[in-house]
């Protein structure tokens, strides 16, 4: 699930089968999970040219690297600043959603309290 979310956030969503194939390609201990060591192996294999061109792992490696010799230091700086900004924007969006959810919960609780107070007041008039 973490790999799926990461690939979606990087703009290269994968199917369930695609994700399984990605894991299988670097899963050294055959536990169908990616350890940190296996995750780093993706980038080693990409640098060595050992990943299939059409694989999700190749796409992952391409999305998270920059060639400083062609882009220059300022290009690399811009690349990483853009990545940080994108992560920040996503976090801010998530915070806004959480704030909305909290506000809805608060409103629902207030409505519940008003109804309870009304019923209590109503019961005093019925007696």
Coordinates of N, CA and C in Angstrom, one line a residue:
X1 N 0.8 -1.2 0.0 CA 0.0 0.0 0.0 C 0.9 1.3 0.0
X2 N 2.0 1.2 0.8 CA 2.9 2.4 0.8 C 3.5 2.7 -0.6
X3 N 3.9 1.6 -1.3 CA 4.4 1.7 -2.6 C 3.4 2.3 -3.5
X4 N 2.2 1.8 -3.4 CA 1.1 2.3 -4.3 C 0.9 3.8 -4.1
X5 N 0.8 4.3 -2.8 CA 0.6 5.7 -2.5 C 1.8 6.5 -3.0
X6 N 3.0 6.0 -2.8 CA 4.2 6.7 -3.2 C 4.2 6.9 -4.8
X7 N 3.8 5.9 -5.5 CA 3.8 5.9 -6.9 C 2.7 6.9 -7.4
X8 N 1.6 6.9 -6.7 CA 0.5 7.9 -7.1 C 1.0 9.3 -6.8
X9 N 1.7 9.6 -5.7 CA 2.1 10.9 -5.4 C 3.2 11.4 -6.3
X10 N 4.0 10.4 -6.8 CA 5.0 10.8 -7.8 C 4.5 11.0 -9.2
X11 N 3.2 10.7 -9.4 CA 2.5 10.9 -10.7 C 2.7 9.7 -11.6
X12 N 3.0 8.5 -11.1 CA 3.2 7.3 -11.9 C 2.4 6.2 -11.3
X13 N 1.0 6.3 -11.2 CA 0.2 5.2 -10.6 C 0.4 3.9 -11.2
X14 N 0.3 2.8 -10.5 CA 0.5 1.5 -11.0 C -0.7 0.6 -10.6
X15 N -0.9 -0.4 -11.4 CA -2.0 -1.4 -11.1 C -1.5 -2.3 -10.0
X16 N -2.4 -3.0 -9.4 CA -2.0 -4.0 -8.3 C -1.0 -5.0 -8.9
X17 N -1.2 -5.5 -10.1 CA -0.3 -6.4 -10.7 C 1.0 -5.8 -11.0
X18 N 1.0 -4.5 -11.4 CA 2.2 -3.8 -11.7 C 3.1 -3.6 -10.4
X19 N 2.4 -3.3 -9.3 CA 3.1 -3.2 -8.0 C 3.7 -4.5 -7.6
X20 N 3.0 -5.6 -7.7 CA 3.5 -6.9 -7.4 C 4.7 -7.2 -8.2
X21 N 4.7 -6.9 -9.5 CA 5.9 -7.1 -10.4 C 7.0 -6.2 -9.9
X22 N 6.8 -5.0 -9.5 CA 7.8 -4.1 -9.1 C 8.5 -4.7 -7.9
X23 N 7.7 -5.2 -6.9 CA 8.3 -5.8 -5.7 C 9.1 -7.0 -6.0
X24 N 8.5 -7.9 -6.9 CA 9.2 -9.1 -7.3 C 10.5 -8.9 -7.9
X25 N 10.7 -7.8 -8.6 CA 11.9 -7.5 -9.3 C 13.1 -7.3 -8.4
X26 N 12.9 -6.8 -7.2 CA 14.0 -6.5 -6.2 C 13.8 -7.3 -4.9
X27 N 12.8 -8.1 -4.8 CA 12.6 -8.8 -3.5 C 13.6 -10.0 -3.3
X28 N 14.7 -9.6 -2.7 CA 15.8 -10.6 -2.5 C 15.4 -11.7 -1.5
X29 N 14.7 -11.3 -0.4 CA 14.3 -12.3 0.6 C 13.0 -13.0 0.4
X30 N 12.4 -12.7 -0.7 CA 11.1 -13.4 -1.2 C 10.0 -13.3 -0.2
X31 N 9.9 -12.2 0.5 CA 8.8 -12.0 1.5 C 7.6 -11.2 0.9
X32 N 7.7 -10.8 -0.4 CA 6.7 -10.0 -1.1 C 6.5 -8.6 -0.4
X33 N 7.6 -8.2 0.2 CA 7.6 -6.8 0.8 C 8.9 -6.2 0.4
X34 N 8.9 -4.8 0.4 CA 10.2 -4.1 0.1 C 10.8 -3.6 1.4
X35 N 12.0 -4.1 1.7 CA 12.7 -3.6 2.9 C 13.5 -2.4 2.4
X36 N 14.0 -1.6 3.3 CA 14.8 -0.4 2.9 C 15.9 -0.8 2.0
X37 N 16.6 -1.9 2.3 CA 17.7 -2.3 1.5 C 17.3 -2.6 0.1
X38 N 16.1 -3.3 0.0 CA 15.6 -3.6 -1.4 C 15.1 -2.3 -2.1
X39 N 14.6 -1.4 -1.4 CA 14.2 -0.1 -1.9 C 15.5 0.6 -2.5
X40 N 16.6 0.6 -1.8 CA 17.8 1.2 -2.3 C 18.3 0.4 -3.5
X41 N 18.1 -0.9 -3.6 CA 18.5 -1.7 -4.7 C 17.9 -1.2 -6.0
X42 N 16.7 -0.7 -5.9 CA 16.0 -0.1 -7.1 C 16.9 0.9 -7.8
X43 N 17.5 1.8 -7.0 CA 18.3 2.9 -7.6 C 19.7 2.4 -8.0
X44 N 20.2 1.3 -7.3 CA 21.5 0.7 -7.8 C 21.3 0.0 -9.1
X45 N 20.2 -0.7 -9.3 CA 19.9 -1.4 -10.5 C 19.6 -0.4 -11.6
X46 N 19.0 0.7 -11.3 CA 18.7 1.8 -12.3 C 20.0 2.4 -12.8
X47 N 20.9 2.7 -11.9 CA 22.2 3.2 -12.2 C 23.1 2.3 -13.1
X48 N 22.9 1.0 -12.8 CA 23.6 0.0 -13.6 C 22.9 -0.4 -14.9
X49 N 21.7 0.1 -15.1 CA 21.0 -0.2 -16.3 C 20.4 -1.5 -16.3
X50 N 20.1 -2.1 -15.1 CA 19.5 -3.4 -15.0 C 18.0 -3.5 -14.9
X51 N 17.3 -2.3 -15.0 CA 15.9 -2.3 -14.9 C 15.3 -2.3 -16.3
X52 N 14.2 -3.0 -16.5 CA 13.5 -3.0 -17.7 C 12.9 -1.6 -18.0
X53 N 13.0 -1.1 -19.2 CA 12.6 0.2 -19.6 C 11.1 0.5 -19.3
X54 N 10.2 -0.5 -19.4 CA 8.8 -0.4 -19.2 C 8.3 -0.7 -17.8
X55 N 9.2 -1.0 -16.9 CA 8.8 -1.4 -15.6 C 8.5 -0.2 -14.7
X56 N 7.7 -0.4 -13.7 CA 7.4 0.6 -12.7 C 8.6 1.1 -12.0
X57 N 9.5 0.2 -11.7 CA 10.7 0.5 -11.0 C 11.6 1.5 -11.8
X58 N 11.6 1.3 -13.1 CA 12.4 2.2 -13.9 C 11.7 3.6 -13.9
X59 N 10.4 3.6 -13.9 CA 9.7 4.9 -13.8 C 10.0 5.6 -12.4
X60 N 10.0 4.8 -11.4 CA 10.3 5.3 -10.0 C 11.7 5.9 -10.0
X61 N 12.6 5.2 -10.5 CA 14.0 5.7 -10.5 C 14.2 6.9 -11.3
X62 N 13.5 7.0 -12.4 CA 13.5 8.2 -13.3 C 12.9 9.4 -12.6
X63 N 11.8 9.2 -11.9 CA 11.1 10.3 -11.2 C 11.8 10.9 -10.1
X64 N 12.7 10.1 -9.5 CA 13.4 10.6 -8.3 C 14.9 10.9 -8.5
X65 N 15.3 11.1 -9.7 CA 16.7 11.4 -9.9 C 16.9 12.6 -10.9
X66 N 18.0 13.2 -10.9 CA 18.3 14.3 -11.8 C 19.8 14.2 -12.1
X67 N 20.1 14.4 -13.4 CA 21.5 14.4 -13.8 C 22.1 15.8 -13.7
X68 N 22.9 16.0 -12.7 CA 23.5 17.3 -12.4 C 24.4 17.8 -13.6
X69 N 25.0 16.8 -14.2 CA 26.0 17.2 -15.3 C 25.2 17.8 -16.5
X70 N 23.9 17.4 -16.7 CA 23.2 18.1 -17.8 C 22.3 19.2 -17.3
X71 N 21.8 19.1 -16.1 CA 20.9 20.2 -15.6 C 21.7 21.3 -14.9
X72 N 22.9 21.0 -14.4 CA 23.6 21.9 -13.6 C 23.2 22.0 -12.2
X73 N 23.9 22.6 -11.3 CA 23.6 22.7 -9.9 C 22.3 23.4 -9.7
X74 N 22.1 24.5 -10.4 CA 20.9 25.3 -10.2 C 19.6 24.5 -10.7
X75 N 19.8 23.7 -11.7 CA 18.7 22.9 -12.2 C 18.3 21.8 -11.2
X76 N 19.4 21.2 -10.6 CA 19.1 20.2 -9.5 C 18.5 20.9 -8.3
X77 N 18.9 22.1 -8.0 CA 18.3 22.8 -6.9 C 16.8 23.1 -7.1
X78 N 16.5 23.5 -8.3 CA 15.1 23.8 -8.7 C 14.3 22.5 -8.6
X79 N 14.9 21.4 -9.1 CA 14.2 20.1 -9.1 C 13.8 19.7 -7.7
X80 N 14.8 19.8 -6.8 CA 14.5 19.3 -5.4 C 13.6 20.3 -4.7
X81 N 13.7 21.6 -5.0 CA 12.8 22.6 -4.4 C 11.4 22.3 -4.9
X82 N 11.2 22.0 -6.1 CA 9.9 21.7 -6.7 C 9.3 20.4 -6.0
X83 N 10.2 19.4 -5.8 CA 9.7 18.2 -5.1 C 9.3 18.5 -3.7
X84 N 10.1 19.3 -2.9 CA 9.7 19.7 -1.6 C 8.4 20.5 -1.6
X85 N 8.3 21.4 -2.5 CA 7.0 22.2 -2.6 C 5.8 21.3 -2.9
X86 N 6.0 20.3 -3.7 CA 4.9 19.4 -4.1 C 4.5 18.6 -2.8
X87 N 5.4 18.2 -2.1 CA 5.2 17.5 -0.8 C 4.5 18.4 0.2
X88 N 4.9 19.6 0.3 CA 4.4 20.6 1.2 C 2.9 20.9 0.8
X89 N 2.7 21.0 -0.5 CA 1.3 21.3 -1.0 C 0.4 20.2 -0.7
X90 N 0.9 18.9 -0.9 CA 0.1 17.7 -0.6 C -0.3 17.7 0.9
X91 N 0.7 18.0 1.8 CA 0.5 18.0 3.2 C -0.5 19.1 3.6
X92 N -0.4 20.3 3.0 CA -1.3 21.3 3.3 C -2.7 20.9 2.9
X93 N -2.9 20.3 1.7 CA -4.2 19.8 1.3 C -4.8 18.8 2.3
X94 N -3.9 17.9 2.8 CA -4.4 16.9 3.7 C -4.8 17.6 5.0
X95 N -4.0 18.6 5.4 CA -4.4 19.4 6.6 C -5.7 20.1 6.5
X96 N -6.0 20.6 5.3 CA -7.3 21.3 5.0 C -8.4 20.3 5.1
X97 N -8.2 19.1 4.6 CA -9.3 18.0 4.7 C -9.5 17.7 6.1
X98 N -8.4 17.5 6.9 CA -8.6 17.1 8.3 C -9.3 18.2 9.1
X99 N -9.0 19.5 8.8 CA -9.7 20.6 9.4 C -11.2 20.6 9.1
X100 N -11.5 20.3 7.8 CA -12.9 20.3 7.4 C -13.6 19.2 8.2
X101 N -13.0 18.0 8.3 CA -13.6 16.9 9.0 C -13.8 17.2 10.5
X102 N -12.8 17.9 11.1 CA -12.9 18.3 12.5 C -14.1 19.2 12.7
X103 N -14.2 20.2 11.7 CA -15.3 21.2 11.8 C -16.7 20.5 11.7
X104 N -16.8 19.5 10.8 CA -18.0 18.7 10.6 C -18.3 18.0 11.9
X105 N -17.3 17.4 12.5 CA -17.5 16.6 13.8 C -18.0 17.6 14.9
X106 N -17.4 18.8 14.9 CA -17.8 19.8 15.9 C -19.2 20.2 15.7
X107 N -19.6 20.5 14.5 CA -21.0 20.9 14.2 C -22.0 19.8 14.5
X108 N -21.6 18.5 14.2 CA -22.5 17.4 14.6 C -22.7 17.3 16.1
X109 N -21.6 17.5 16.8 CA -21.7 17.4 18.3 C -22.5 18.6 18.8
X110 N -22.4 19.8 18.3 CA -23.2 20.9 18.7 C -24.6 20.7 18.4
X111 N -25.0 20.1 17.3 CA -26.3 19.8 16.9 C -26.9 18.8 17.9
X112 N -26.1 17.8 18.2 CA -26.5 16.7 19.2 C -26.8 17.4 20.5
X113 N -26.0 18.3 21.0 CA -26.2 18.9 22.3 C -27.4 19.8 22.3
X114 N -27.7 20.5 21.1 CA -28.8 21.4 21.0 C -30.1 20.5 21.1
X115 N -30.1 19.4 20.4 CA -31.3 18.5 20.4 C -31.5 18.0 21.8
X116 N -30.5 17.6 22.5 CA -30.6 17.1 23.9 C -31.2 18.2 24.8
X117 N -30.7 19.4 24.6 CA -31.2 20.5 25.4 C -32.6 20.8 25.1
X118 N -33.0 20.7 23.8 CA -34.4 21.0 23.4 C -35.3 19.9 24.0
X119 N -34.9 18.6 24.0 CA -35.7 17.6 24.5 C -35.9 17.7 26.0
X120 N -34.8 18.2 26.7 CA -34.9 18.4 28.1 C -35.9 19.5 28.4
X121 N -35.8 20.6 27.7 CA -36.7 21.7 27.9 C -38.1 21.3 27.5
X122 N -38.3 20.5 26.5 CA -39.6 20.0 26.1 C -40.2 19.2 27.2
X123 N -39.4 18.4 27.8 CA -39.9 17.5 28.9 C -40.4 18.3 30.1
X124 N -39.9 19.4 30.3 CA -40.3 20.3 31.4 C -41.7 20.9 31.1
X125 N -42.0 21.1 29.9 CA -43.3 21.7 29.5 C -44.4 20.6 29.5
X126 N -44.0 19.3 29.3 CA -45.0 18.3 29.2 C -45.5 17.9 30.6
X127 N -44.9 18.2 31.6 CA -45.3 17.8 33.0 C -46.3 18.6 33.6

